[in-house]
Amino acid sequence: DTGVSQDPRHKITKRGQNVTFRCDPISEHNRLYWYRQTLGQGPEFLTYFQNEAQLEKSRLLSDRFSAERPKGSFSTLEIQRTEQGDSAMYLCASSSRSGSQHFGDGTRLSIL
Amino acid sequence: AQSVSQHNHHVILSEAASLELGCNYSYGGTVNLFWYVQYPGQHLQLLLKYFSGDPLVKGIKGFEAEFIKSKFSFNLRKPSVQWSDTAEYFCAVTHNNAGNMLTFGGGTRLMVKP
């Protein structure tokens, strides 16, 4: 079973640096989602793609955050000029048009 | 904006005890409801979901949940828990006016003592 794959699993970086995460969804899924989860909280929605189109963005997604899904397959989430408050687990999920969302293992970001 | 409340943040039970985890949501329109589980070191997995029809939904591993529209609730139940049910449980909601974004509750951490 090839589930949702995220890379890297862990990222440690200094404040002010840029980071990029990758998500490979389940191959037949055309919908892809990014969420952020901080300690002791449930995941919070960041953005959603249907194929290559970014259809929804949360107010949590400041202008330092950008997400792409150029060919409607994998997606990248970039954070520019990282801040301490960006430390979190970044989760990717995918679904078919009418299906439930399947989550990856996440990328844990730590800002020094 | 819709919200999801899970009233119990931590629950400790002994094996064979019955489980009920509360979940309430704020949106008044048509909703889809989910329970996800996260075992230690693993990713979120779907336990069960409700879209329409019978409000009593059965999921994997003996879990069930009941949708009570008048109470805006979707409580998770299991008659007899096992040590392997130790995990964090998240209730989540989507509604027709918010695309497919999931709104999650804060989670309930369940510890089952052997």
Coordinates of C-alpha atoms in Angstrom, one line a residue:
Chain A
D1 CA 0.0 0.0 0.0
T2 CA 1.7 3.2 -1.1
G3 CA 0.3 5.8 1.1
V4 CA 1.0 9.5 1.3
S5 CA 4.8 10.2 1.5
Q6 CA 6.4 13.3 3.0
D7 CA 10.0 14.3 2.9
P8 CA 11.9 15.1 5.0
R9 CA 10.6 13.6 8.2
H10 CA 12.5 16.1 10.3
K11 CA 13.9 19.5 9.6
I12 CA 16.0 21.6 11.9
T13 CA 16.9 25.1 10.8
K14 CA 18.0 28.4 12.1
R15 CA 15.5 31.3 12.3
G16 CA 15.4 33.3 9.1
Q17 CA 16.3 30.4 6.8
N18 CA 14.0 29.1 4.1
V19 CA 12.7 25.5 4.1
T20 CA 10.8 23.4 1.6
F21 CA 8.8 20.3 2.2
R22 CA 7.6 17.8 -0.3
C23 CA 4.4 15.6 -0.3
D24 CA 3.7 12.8 -2.7
P25 CA 0.0 11.9 -2.5
I26 CA -1.6 8.5 -3.3
S27 CA -1.3 8.3 -7.0
E28 CA -5.0 8.2 -8.0
H29 CA -5.9 11.0 -5.6
N30 CA -6.5 14.4 -7.3
R31 CA -7.0 16.4 -4.1
L32 CA -4.1 17.4 -1.8
Y33 CA -4.2 19.2 1.5
W34 CA -1.6 20.7 3.9
Y35 CA -2.2 21.0 7.6
R36 CA -0.1 22.2 10.5
Q37 CA -0.2 20.6 14.0
T38 CA 1.4 22.1 17.1
L39 CA 1.9 20.2 20.3
G40 CA -1.3 19.4 22.1
Q41 CA -3.5 20.6 19.3
G42 CA -5.4 19.1 16.5
P43 CA -4.3 19.7 12.9
E44 CA -5.2 23.1 11.4
F45 CA -5.9 23.5 7.7
L46 CA -3.5 25.5 5.6
T47 CA -4.3 25.0 1.9
Y48 CA -6.0 22.6 -0.6
F49 CA -5.3 21.7 -4.2
Q50 CA -7.5 20.0 -6.7
N51 CA -5.2 18.8 -9.4
E52 CA -2.7 21.7 -9.9
A53 CA -5.2 24.4 -8.8
Q54 CA -4.9 25.9 -5.4
L55 CA -8.5 26.3 -4.4
E56 CA -8.4 27.3 -0.7
K57 CA -6.0 29.0 1.5
S58 CA -6.3 29.5 5.3
R59 CA -5.7 32.9 6.9
L60 CA -2.9 30.9 8.8
L61 CA -1.0 30.8 5.5
S62 CA 0.9 34.1 5.7
D63 CA 2.8 35.6 2.8
R64 CA 5.9 33.8 4.0
F65 CA 4.2 30.5 3.1
S66 CA 3.7 29.3 -0.5
A67 CA 2.5 26.0 -1.8
E68 CA 2.6 24.6 -5.3
R69 CA 1.4 21.5 -7.1
P70 CA 2.8 22.1 -10.6
K71 CA 1.8 19.0 -12.4
G72 CA -1.1 17.9 -10.2
S73 CA 1.0 15.2 -8.6
F74 CA 3.5 16.0 -5.8
S75 CA 3.3 19.3 -3.9
T76 CA 5.8 21.5 -2.1
L77 CA 5.3 23.8 0.8
E78 CA 7.9 26.5 1.3
I79 CA 8.4 28.7 4.3
Q80 CA 10.5 31.8 3.8
R81 CA 12.3 33.6 6.6
T82 CA 11.3 31.1 9.2
E83 CA 10.3 32.2 12.7
Q84 CA 10.1 30.4 16.0
G85 CA 6.4 30.2 15.7
D86 CA 6.7 28.1 12.6
S87 CA 7.9 25.1 14.7
A88 CA 5.3 22.5 14.2
M89 CA 4.4 19.2 12.4
Y90 CA 3.4 19.8 8.8
L91 CA 1.0 17.2 7.6
C92 CA 0.0 16.4 4.0
A93 CA -3.2 14.5 3.1
S94 CA -4.8 13.4 -0.2
S95 CA -8.2 12.2 -1.3
S96 CA -10.2 11.3 -4.3
R97 CA -13.1 13.5 -5.2
S98 CA -15.6 11.8 -2.8
G99 CA -13.2 10.0 -0.5
S100 CA -11.8 10.5 2.9
Q101 CA -8.4 12.2 3.5
H102 CA -5.4 9.9 4.0
F103 CA -2.5 11.5 5.9
G104 CA 1.2 11.2 5.6
D105 CA 3.6 10.9 8.5
G106 CA 4.4 14.6 8.5
T107 CA 7.5 16.7 8.5
R108 CA 8.5 18.0 11.9
L109 CA 10.0 21.4 11.7
S110 CA 12.2 22.8 14.5
I111 CA 13.4 26.4 14.4
L112 CA 16.6 27.1 16.5
Chain B
A1 CA -16.3 29.8 11.6
Q2 CA -17.0 26.3 12.6
S3 CA -15.3 24.7 15.5
V4 CA -15.0 21.3 17.0
S5 CA -14.8 20.6 20.8
Q6 CA -13.5 17.5 22.4
H7 CA -14.2 17.8 26.1
N8 CA -11.8 15.2 27.5
H9 CA -8.1 16.0 26.9
H10 CA -6.8 12.9 28.7
V11 CA -8.6 9.7 29.5
I12 CA -7.1 6.8 31.5
L13 CA -8.9 3.5 31.5
S14 CA -8.2 -0.1 32.4
E15 CA -8.5 -2.9 29.9
A16 CA -12.1 -4.1 29.3
A17 CA -13.5 -0.8 30.4
S18 CA -16.0 1.0 28.2
L19 CA -15.0 4.1 26.3
E20 CA -17.0 7.2 25.3
L21 CA -15.2 10.2 23.9
G22 CA -17.2 13.4 23.4
C23 CA -17.2 15.5 20.3
N24 CA -19.4 18.6 19.6
Y25 CA -19.3 20.9 16.5
S26 CA -20.6 24.3 15.9
Y27 CA -21.8 24.4 12.3
G28 CA -25.6 24.2 11.8
G29 CA -25.7 23.1 8.2
T30 CA -25.0 19.8 6.5
V31 CA -21.8 18.2 7.9
N32 CA -19.6 15.2 7.3
L33 CA -18.1 13.8 10.5
F34 CA -14.9 11.8 11.1
W35 CA -12.9 10.2 13.9
Y36 CA -9.2 9.8 13.3
V37 CA -6.7 7.9 15.5
Q38 CA -3.0 8.5 15.8
Y39 CA -1.1 5.6 17.5
P40 CA 2.3 6.5 19.0
G41 CA 4.8 7.2 16.2
Q42 CA 2.3 6.7 13.4
H43 CA 0.3 8.9 11.1
L44 CA -3.4 9.8 11.4
Q45 CA -5.7 7.0 10.4
L46 CA -9.4 7.1 9.7
L47 CA -11.5 5.2 12.3
L48 CA -14.9 5.9 10.9
K49 CA -16.9 8.5 9.1
Y50 CA -20.5 9.7 8.8
F51 CA -21.8 11.3 5.6
S52 CA -25.5 10.5 5.6
G53 CA -28.0 7.7 6.5
D54 CA -27.9 5.6 9.7
P55 CA -26.6 7.9 12.4
L56 CA -24.9 5.0 14.2
V57 CA -21.7 4.4 12.3
K58 CA -19.5 1.4 12.8
G59 CA -15.7 1.7 12.2
I60 CA -12.6 -0.4 12.4
K61 CA -11.4 -2.2 15.6
G62 CA -14.8 -2.3 17.2
F63 CA -15.3 1.5 17.4
E64 CA -18.6 3.1 16.7
A65 CA -20.0 6.7 16.8
E66 CA -23.4 8.1 16.9
F67 CA -24.4 11.3 15.1
I68 CA -27.1 13.3 17.1
K69 CA -28.0 16.2 15.0
S70 CA -30.1 18.0 17.7
K71 CA -27.1 17.9 20.0
F72 CA -24.4 18.7 17.3
S73 CA -22.6 15.7 18.6
F74 CA -20.7 12.8 17.2
N75 CA -19.4 10.8 20.2
L76 CA -17.0 7.8 19.8
R77 CA -17.7 4.6 21.7
K78 CA -16.1 1.2 22.3
P79 CA -17.6 -1.3 24.7
S80 CA -14.3 -2.8 25.8
V81 CA -11.0 -1.2 25.3
Q82 CA -7.7 -2.9 24.9
W83 CA -4.1 -1.8 25.7
S84 CA -3.5 -1.4 22.0
D85 CA -6.2 1.3 21.8
T86 CA -3.7 3.6 23.6
A87 CA -3.5 6.5 21.1
E88 CA -4.7 10.1 20.5
Y89 CA -8.2 10.4 19.0
F90 CA -9.3 13.4 16.9
C91 CA -12.8 14.3 15.9
A92 CA -13.1 16.3 12.6
V93 CA -15.8 17.9 10.5
T94 CA -16.2 19.1 7.0
H95 CA -19.2 21.0 5.7
N96 CA -20.5 21.8 2.3
N97 CA -19.7 25.5 2.4
A98 CA -16.0 25.0 3.3
G99 CA -14.9 22.7 0.5
N100 CA -13.1 19.7 1.8
M101 CA -11.1 21.3 4.6
L102 CA -11.2 19.3 7.8
T103 CA -11.7 21.2 11.0
F104 CA -10.3 19.1 13.9
G105 CA -10.9 19.1 17.6
G106 CA -8.0 19.4 20.0
G107 CA -7.7 15.6 20.4
T108 CA -8.2 13.2 23.3
R109 CA -5.2 11.3 24.6
L110 CA -6.3 7.8 25.7
M111 CA -4.2 5.6 27.9
V112 CA -5.3 2.1 28.5
K113 CA -3.6 0.3 31.4
P114 CA -3.0 -3.4 31.0

